[in-house]
mmCIF file of C-alpha atoms in Angstrom:
data_model
loop_
_atom_site.group_PDB
_atom_site.id
_atom_site.type_symbol
_atom_site.label_atom_id
_atom_site.label_comp_id
_atom_site.label_asym_id
_atom_site.label_seq_id
_atom_site.Cartn_x
_atom_site.Cartn_y
_atom_site.Cartn_z
ATOM 1 C CA MET A 158 14.389 23.539 20.077
ATOM 2 C CA GLN A 159 14.874 20.117 21.646
ATOM 3 C CA GLY A 160 11.108 19.489 21.412
ATOM 4 C CA ILE A 161 11.106 20.326 17.689
ATOM 5 C CA LYS A 162 14.012 17.941 17.092
ATOM 6 C CA LYS A 163 12.065 15.205 18.869
ATOM 7 C CA LEU A 164 9.066 15.784 16.619
ATOM 8 C CA LEU A 165 11.129 15.976 13.406
ATOM 9 C CA THR A 166 12.777 12.573 13.586
ATOM 10 C CA ARG A 167 13.887 10.784 10.408
ATOM 11 C CA GLU A 168 11.196 8.116 10.869
ATOM 12 C CA LYS A 169 8.420 10.703 11.241
ATOM 13 C CA LEU A 170 9.645 12.642 8.216
ATOM 14 C CA ILE A 171 9.671 9.469 6.073
ATOM 15 C CA TYR A 172 6.195 8.589 7.394
ATOM 16 C CA PHE A 173 4.876 12.068 6.500
ATOM 17 C CA LEU A 174 6.427 12.006 3.010
ATOM 18 C CA LEU A 175 5.120 8.500 2.256
ATOM 19 C CA LEU A 176 1.664 9.415 3.546
ATOM 20 C CA ASN A 177 1.447 12.480 1.298
ATOM 21 C CA PHE A 178 2.937 10.657 -1.682
ATOM 22 C CA GLY A 179 0.372 7.869 -1.314
ATOM 23 C CA LEU A 180 -2.493 10.371 -0.983
ATOM 24 C CA ALA A 181 -1.242 12.326 -4.027
ATOM 25 C CA VAL A 182 -1.087 9.156 -6.168
ATOM 26 C CA LEU A 183 -4.583 8.213 -4.993
ATOM 27 C CA ALA A 184 -5.855 11.729 -5.824
ATOM 28 C CA ALA A 185 -4.218 11.571 -9.287
ATOM 29 C CA GLY A 186 -6.105 8.360 -10.039
ATOM 30 C CA VAL A 187 -9.382 9.953 -8.956
ATOM 31 C CA HIS A 188 -8.893 13.172 -10.932
ATOM 32 C CA PHE A 189 -7.254 11.935 -14.142
ATOM 33 C CA PHE A 190 -9.059 8.621 -14.640
ATOM 34 C CA LYS A 191 -12.028 8.034 -12.323
ATOM 35 C CA ALA A 192 -13.807 11.395 -12.570
ATOM 36 C CA PRO A 193 -13.545 11.992 -16.375
ATOM 37 C CA ASN A 194 -14.932 8.493 -17.059
ATOM 38 C CA ASN A 195 -17.567 8.619 -14.282
ATOM 39 C CA PHE A 196 -16.030 5.559 -12.648
ATOM 40 C CA ALA A 197 -17.821 5.833 -9.319
ATOM 41 C CA PHE A 198 -16.858 2.559 -7.672
ATOM 42 C CA GLY A 199 -17.065 3.179 -3.971
ATOM 43 C CA GLY A 200 -15.753 5.436 -1.242
ATOM 44 C CA THR A 201 -16.108 9.175 -0.883
ATOM 45 C CA SER A 202 -14.547 9.666 -4.333
ATOM 46 C CA GLY A 203 -17.347 7.602 -5.897
ATOM 47 C CA ILE A 204 -20.048 9.554 -4.053
ATOM 48 C CA SER A 205 -18.317 12.826 -5.008
ATOM 49 C CA ILE A 206 -18.289 11.877 -8.700
ATOM 50 C CA LEU A 207 -22.054 11.267 -8.521
ATOM 51 C CA ILE A 208 -22.609 14.572 -6.656
ATOM 52 C CA SER A 209 -20.473 16.529 -9.151
ATOM 53 C CA SER A 210 -22.756 15.308 -11.958
ATOM 54 C CA LEU A 211 -25.905 16.431 -10.132
ATOM 55 C CA THR A 212 -24.723 19.704 -8.530
ATOM 56 C CA PRO A 213 -22.432 22.666 -9.359
ATOM 57 C CA PHE A 214 -19.712 21.213 -7.057
ATOM 58 C CA ASN A 215 -16.581 19.744 -8.591
ATOM 59 C CA VAL A 216 -15.242 16.405 -7.329
ATOM 60 C CA GLY A 217 -12.579 17.943 -5.060
ATOM 61 C CA THR A 218 -15.049 20.283 -3.352
ATOM 62 C CA ALA A 219 -17.630 17.520 -2.928
ATOM 63 C CA MET A 220 -14.955 15.264 -1.366
ATOM 64 C CA LEU A 221 -13.865 18.063 0.953
ATOM 65 C CA LEU A 222 -17.438 18.581 2.180
ATOM 66 C CA ILE A 223 -18.159 14.868 2.625
ATOM 67 C CA ASN A 224 -14.863 14.223 4.400
ATOM 68 C CA ALA A 225 -15.364 17.265 6.645
ATOM 69 C CA VAL A 226 -18.747 15.868 7.747
ATOM 70 C CA LEU A 227 -17.237 12.397 8.306
ATOM 71 C CA VAL A 228 -14.361 13.864 10.335
ATOM 72 C CA VAL A 229 -16.831 15.705 12.594
ATOM 73 C CA ILE A 230 -18.893 12.513 13.030
ATOM 74 C CA GLY A 231 -15.690 10.584 13.740
ATOM 75 C CA LEU A 232 -14.602 13.114 16.367
ATOM 76 C CA VAL A 233 -18.011 12.881 18.071
ATOM 77 C CA PHE A 234 -18.132 9.065 18.170
ATOM 78 C CA LEU A 235 -14.443 8.155 18.372
ATOM 79 C CA GLY A 236 -12.695 11.209 19.815
ATOM 80 C CA PRO A 237 -9.532 12.977 18.541
ATOM 81 C CA LYS A 238 -7.174 10.312 19.927
ATOM 82 C CA ARG A 239 -8.787 7.471 17.940
ATOM 83 C CA MET A 240 -9.082 9.566 14.785
ATOM 84 C CA GLY A 241 -5.416 10.605 14.846
ATOM 85 C CA VAL A 242 -3.844 10.962 11.409
ATOM 86 C CA THR A 243 -7.153 10.004 9.717
ATOM 87 C CA ILE A 244 -8.267 13.632 10.138
ATOM 88 C CA TYR A 245 -5.254 14.844 8.164
ATOM 89 C CA SER A 246 -5.547 12.093 5.520
ATOM 90 C CA SER A 247 -9.237 12.818 4.855
ATOM 91 C CA MET A 248 -8.706 16.512 4.322
ATOM 92 C CA ALA A 249 -5.358 16.213 2.506
ATOM 93 C CA LEU A 250 -6.795 13.757 -0.049
ATOM 94 C CA SER A 251 -9.618 16.196 -0.848
ATOM 95 C CA VAL A 252 -7.145 19.086 -1.152
ATOM 96 C CA PHE A 253 -4.916 17.067 -3.516
ATOM 97 C CA VAL A 254 -7.900 16.277 -5.787
ATOM 98 C CA ASP A 255 -8.977 19.944 -5.754
ATOM 99 C CA LEU A 256 -5.380 21.004 -6.509
ATOM 100 C CA PHE A 257 -5.176 18.674 -9.527
ATOM 101 C CA GLU A 258 -8.501 20.077 -10.770
ATOM 102 C CA ARG A 259 -7.115 23.620 -10.650
ATOM 103 C CA ILE A 260 -3.696 22.810 -12.156
ATOM 104 C CA TRP A 261 -4.876 20.395 -14.873
ATOM 105 C CA PRO A 262 -8.653 20.527 -15.548
ATOM 106 C CA MET A 263 -10.001 17.408 -17.282
ATOM 107 C CA SER A 264 -12.893 18.181 -19.624
ATOM 108 C CA ALA A 265 -12.688 14.702 -21.173
ATOM 109 C CA PRO A 266 -10.792 11.408 -20.651
ATOM 110 C CA PHE A 267 -7.251 11.071 -22.036
ATOM 111 C CA THR A 268 -8.314 8.363 -24.505
ATOM 112 C CA ASP A 269 -11.410 6.764 -26.029
ATOM 113 C CA ASP A 270 -10.341 3.356 -24.701
ATOM 114 C CA LYS A 271 -12.643 2.844 -21.710
ATOM 115 C CA PHE A 272 -10.947 -0.339 -20.537
ATOM 116 C CA LEU A 273 -7.467 1.242 -20.623
ATOM 117 C CA GLU A 274 -8.810 4.185 -18.607
ATOM 118 C CA LEU A 275 -10.362 1.731 -16.114
ATOM 119 C CA CYS A 276 -6.994 -0.015 -15.642
ATOM 120 C CA TYR A 277 -5.377 3.260 -14.593
ATOM 121 C CA ALA A 278 -8.430 4.229 -12.535
ATOM 122 C CA VAL A 279 -7.883 1.019 -10.554
ATOM 123 C CA ILE A 280 -4.071 0.880 -10.452
ATOM 124 C CA LEU A 281 -3.243 4.449 -9.367
ATOM 125 C CA PRO A 282 -5.696 4.648 -6.418
ATOM 126 C CA ALA A 283 -4.778 1.074 -5.443
ATOM 127 C CA VAL A 284 -1.061 1.902 -5.376
ATOM 128 C CA GLY A 285 -1.760 5.103 -3.412
ATOM 129 C CA SER A 286 -3.977 3.259 -0.928
ATOM 130 C CA ALA A 287 -1.411 0.467 -0.560
ATOM 131 C CA ILE A 288 1.349 2.972 0.300
ATOM 132 C CA VAL A 289 -0.905 4.640 2.889
ATOM 133 C CA PHE A 290 -2.112 1.343 4.414
ATOM 134 C CA ASN A 291 1.418 -0.059 4.458
ATOM 135 C CA ILE A 292 2.660 2.664 6.827
ATOM 136 C CA GLY A 293 -0.286 2.015 9.136
ATOM 137 C CA ALA A 294 -2.328 5.060 8.099
ATOM 138 C CA SER A 295 -5.755 5.449 6.511
ATOM 139 C CA SER A 296 -7.061 7.508 3.610
ATOM 140 C CA GLY A 297 -10.065 8.513 5.721
ATOM 141 C CA GLY A 298 -13.482 8.808 4.111
ATOM 142 C CA THR A 299 -15.482 5.602 4.475
ATOM 143 C CA ASP A 300 -12.736 4.212 6.753
ATOM 144 C CA ILE A 301 -14.145 6.546 9.427
ATOM 145 C CA VAL A 302 -17.586 4.951 8.985
ATOM 146 C CA ALA A 303 -15.942 1.523 9.269
ATOM 147 C CA MET A 304 -14.224 2.520 12.525
ATOM 148 C CA ILE A 305 -17.520 3.761 14.003
ATOM 149 C CA LEU A 306 -19.445 0.655 12.912
ATOM 150 C CA SER A 307 -16.689 -1.537 14.340
ATOM 151 C CA ASP A 308 -16.969 0.222 17.715
ATOM 152 C CA LYS A 309 -20.712 0.615 18.004
ATOM 153 C CA THR A 310 -22.269 -2.365 16.206
ATOM 154 C CA SER A 311 -21.739 -6.050 15.469
ATOM 155 C CA ILE A 312 -22.000 -5.506 11.698
ATOM 156 C CA GLU A 313 -19.355 -7.235 9.581
ATOM 157 C CA ILE A 314 -17.440 -4.180 8.363
ATOM 158 C CA GLY A 315 -15.935 -5.707 5.217
ATOM 159 C CA LYS A 316 -19.337 -6.833 3.940
ATOM 160 C CA ALA A 317 -21.002 -3.528 4.884
ATOM 161 C CA LEU A 318 -18.399 -1.467 3.002
ATOM 162 C CA LEU A 319 -18.480 -3.814 0.005
ATOM 163 C CA LEU A 320 -22.271 -3.495 -0.112
ATOM 164 C CA SER A 321 -22.102 0.319 0.077
ATOM 165 C CA ASP A 322 -19.453 0.412 -2.684
ATOM 166 C CA PHE A 323 -21.591 -1.912 -4.812
ATOM 167 C CA LEU A 324 -24.620 0.373 -4.347
ATOM 168 C CA ILE A 325 -22.543 3.381 -5.428
ATOM 169 C CA ALA A 326 -21.483 1.444 -8.556
ATOM 170 C CA LEU A 327 -25.144 0.608 -9.279
ATOM 171 C CA ALA A 328 -26.062 4.293 -8.835
ATOM 172 C CA ALA A 329 -23.364 5.134 -11.390
ATOM 173 C CA GLY A 330 -24.980 2.638 -13.767
ATOM 174 C CA GLY A 331 -28.351 4.313 -13.284
ATOM 175 C CA LEU A 332 -26.906 7.791 -13.811
ATOM 176 C CA TYR A 333 -24.349 7.198 -16.590
ATOM 177 C CA GLY A 334 -25.661 4.068 -18.289
ATOM 178 C CA VAL A 335 -25.334 0.296 -17.945
ATOM 179 C CA ARG A 336 -21.927 0.162 -19.677
ATOM 180 C CA THR A 337 -20.366 2.572 -17.180
ATOM 181 C CA GLY A 338 -22.081 0.759 -14.302
ATOM 182 C CA MET A 339 -20.578 -2.545 -15.431
ATOM 183 C CA TYR A 340 -17.125 -0.943 -15.622
ATOM 184 C CA CYS A 341 -17.635 0.396 -12.086
ATOM 185 C CA VAL A 342 -18.482 -3.067 -10.738
ATOM 186 C CA LEU A 343 -15.452 -4.508 -12.564
ATOM 187 C CA GLY A 344 -13.242 -1.760 -11.106
ATOM 188 C CA LEU A 345 -14.613 -2.375 -7.622
ATOM 189 C CA LEU A 346 -13.713 -6.072 -7.773
ATOM 190 C CA ALA A 347 -10.279 -5.436 -9.315
ATOM 191 C CA LYS A 348 -9.368 -2.775 -6.731
ATOM 192 C CA ALA A 349 -9.370 -5.221 -3.806
ATOM 193 C CA PHE A 350 -6.972 -7.626 -5.553
ATOM 194 C CA VAL A 351 -4.608 -4.883 -6.736
ATOM 195 C CA VAL A 352 -4.329 -3.240 -3.279
ATOM 196 C CA ASP A 353 -3.477 -6.595 -1.658
ATOM 197 C CA GLY A 354 -0.978 -7.392 -4.403
ATOM 198 C CA VAL A 355 0.808 -4.040 -4.144
ATOM 199 C CA ILE A 356 1.064 -4.234 -0.335
ATOM 200 C CA GLU A 357 2.464 -7.762 -0.572
ATOM 201 C CA ASN A 358 5.082 -6.708 -3.139
ATOM 202 C CA ILE A 359 6.124 -3.657 -1.101
ATOM 203 C CA ASN A 360 6.791 -5.876 1.929
ATOM 204 C CA ILE A 361 8.221 -8.905 0.168
ATOM 205 C CA ARG A 362 11.509 -10.231 1.557
ATOM 206 C CA LYS A 363 13.627 -13.288 0.767
ATOM 207 C CA LYS A 364 14.070 -15.969 3.420
ATOM 208 C CA ILE A 365 17.290 -17.797 2.564
ATOM 209 C CA THR A 366 18.460 -21.123 3.982
ATOM 210 C CA ILE A 367 22.056 -22.159 3.249
ATOM 211 C CA VAL A 368 23.916 -25.417 3.824
ATOM 212 C CA SER A 369 27.615 -24.833 3.103
ATOM 213 C CA GLN A 370 31.093 -26.116 3.867
ATOM 214 C CA HIS A 371 32.171 -22.489 4.399
ATOM 215 C CA PRO A 372 29.619 -21.121 6.896
ATOM 216 C CA ASP A 373 32.050 -18.688 8.578
ATOM 217 C CA GLU A 374 32.845 -16.850 5.340
ATOM 218 C CA ILE A 375 29.163 -16.618 4.438
ATOM 219 C CA LEU A 376 28.226 -15.358 7.902
ATOM 220 C CA GLU A 377 30.952 -12.723 7.743
ATOM 221 C CA PHE A 378 29.578 -11.513 4.383
ATOM 222 C CA ILE A 379 25.987 -11.360 5.732
ATOM 223 C CA ILE A 380 26.947 -9.486 8.913
ATOM 224 C CA ASN A 381 29.729 -7.188 7.652
ATOM 225 C CA ASP A 382 28.800 -6.538 4.017
ATOM 226 C CA LEU A 383 25.014 -6.848 4.005
ATOM 227 C CA LYS A 384 24.601 -5.533 7.578
ATOM 228 C CA ARG A 385 22.033 -8.222 8.372
ATOM 229 C CA GLY A 386 21.673 -10.889 11.032
ATOM 230 C CA ALA A 387 21.361 -14.642 10.661
ATOM 231 C CA THR A 388 20.486 -17.762 12.630
ATOM 232 C CA VAL A 389 22.872 -20.732 12.666
ATOM 233 C CA TYR A 390 21.942 -24.232 13.778
ATOM 234 C CA THR A 391 23.287 -27.754 13.335
ATOM 235 C CA ALA A 392 21.285 -30.264 11.313
ATOM 236 C CA HIS A 393 21.951 -33.877 10.343
ATOM 237 C CA GLY A 394 22.070 -34.572 6.598
ATOM 238 C CA ALA A 395 19.975 -37.631 5.706
ATOM 239 C CA PHE A 396 21.839 -38.239 2.444
ATOM 240 C CA SER A 397 25.407 -37.341 3.547
ATOM 241 C CA GLY A 398 25.022 -38.754 7.068
ATOM 242 C CA ARG A 399 27.013 -35.758 8.396
ATOM 243 C CA ASP A 400 26.181 -32.942 10.759
ATOM 244 C CA GLU A 401 26.004 -29.683 8.823
ATOM 245 C CA GLU A 402 25.743 -26.037 9.864
ATOM 246 C CA VAL A 403 22.630 -24.395 8.437
ATOM 247 C CA ILE A 404 22.357 -20.607 8.043
ATOM 248 C CA THR A 405 18.989 -18.853 7.836
ATOM 249 C CA THR A 406 18.651 -15.148 7.055
ATOM 250 C CA VAL A 407 16.021 -12.715 5.720
ATOM 251 C CA LEU A 408 17.083 -10.141 3.124
ATOM 252 C CA GLY A 409 15.739 -7.655 0.620
ATOM 253 C CA ARG A 410 15.666 -8.563 -3.092
ATOM 254 C CA ARG A 411 18.969 -6.868 -3.974
ATOM 255 C CA GLN A 412 20.742 -8.245 -0.887
ATOM 256 C CA ALA A 413 19.532 -11.756 -1.756
ATOM 257 C CA VAL A 414 21.093 -11.476 -5.222
ATOM 258 C CA LEU A 415 24.398 -10.235 -3.733
ATOM 259 C CA LEU A 416 24.465 -13.124 -1.253
ATOM 260 C CA ARG A 417 23.641 -15.715 -3.913
ATOM 261 C CA ASN A 418 26.418 -14.414 -6.166
ATOM 262 C CA TYR A 419 28.881 -14.410 -3.266
ATOM 263 C CA ILE A 420 28.056 -18.018 -2.319
ATOM 264 C CA ARG A 421 28.512 -19.086 -5.957
ATOM 265 C CA ARG A 422 32.064 -17.750 -5.789
ATOM 266 C CA VAL A 423 33.133 -19.135 -2.390
ATOM 267 C CA ASP A 424 31.229 -22.437 -2.383
ATOM 268 C CA PRO A 425 29.575 -23.522 -5.661
ATOM 269 C CA ALA A 426 28.648 -26.871 -4.038
ATOM 270 C CA SER A 427 26.508 -25.265 -1.327
ATOM 271 C CA PHE A 428 22.770 -25.936 -1.081
ATOM 272 C CA ILE A 429 20.504 -22.849 -1.039
ATOM 273 C CA THR A 430 16.747 -22.405 -0.816
ATOM 274 C CA ILE A 431 15.120 -18.981 -1.286
ATOM 275 C CA VAL A 432 11.441 -18.372 -0.503
ATOM 276 C CA ASN A 433 9.346 -15.202 -0.478
ATOM 277 C CA SER A 434 8.142 -13.778 2.826
ATOM 278 C CA SER A 435 5.242 -11.319 2.467
ATOM 279 C CA GLU A 436 5.522 -10.046 6.063
ATOM 280 C CA THR A 437 8.721 -9.711 8.084
ATOM 281 C CA ILE A 438 8.449 -8.042 11.481
ATOM 282 C CA GLY A 439 11.390 -7.202 13.732
ATOM 283 C CA LYS A 440 14.499 -5.067 14.025
ATOM 284 C CA GLY A 441 15.654 -3.820 10.631
ATOM 285 C CA PHE A 442 12.263 -4.590 9.062
ATOM 286 C CA ARG A 443 8.720 -3.577 10.004
ATOM 287 C CA SER A 444 7.779 -2.835 13.597
ATOM 288 C CA ILE A 445 4.780 -4.535 15.211
#
């Protein structure tokens, strides 16, 4: 019983739920928008869309087969310890796609607007991937190939994967027509920017620097009401010619608004600067 409690910690439960939520969102993008429009821009989902057009396999089954082969190859070259949660992610993503296909079959796209469909085909998988990457996991698939190449060769992984994704997009153009191929290339380029943007927004924090005549009251509010820490140091004001106490703290968006409103009430003459921090590592934030 004690061993089960150790395994089922709050952190691990949140990790598991976020992992599956991210994979489900990614799978929804593949099933509802990528597959019906033949948007094969990279990864195992792109290869599976091509295979589903040439064989009796549906996209979910094709992904399951491809990912199963990649997992076996990964286990041979990297071992179970290195593969870790990637094994689960690879298979779970395929199962989610297959599940969506059974629950809500898509015989045609939702709309006739190809560009609108492309936007959702980029955004949903990008958001899903960002959630998965942000918790330190992987969606599997071609990531396994990247891990093997990284270990066994001196090939630049980013360029190799981009080239393979580009070739898949070109294959889609050859199979479904130039228009679809051009959309695939556009989707491939957009995906990289959207994933980075989503990850940055998930992690964004506010670094706040305060110069005030009432530092004790502000510190008390930060520590007792916001449950956050702060750094206090003395600085010399060039304009005032006085030594001032400067408070620096890092907060979430909502906490930053609460602090700003509080300072307005207790010391309207205070000087505040607020800047975005895309990565904050330490106690109370992300671990290393």
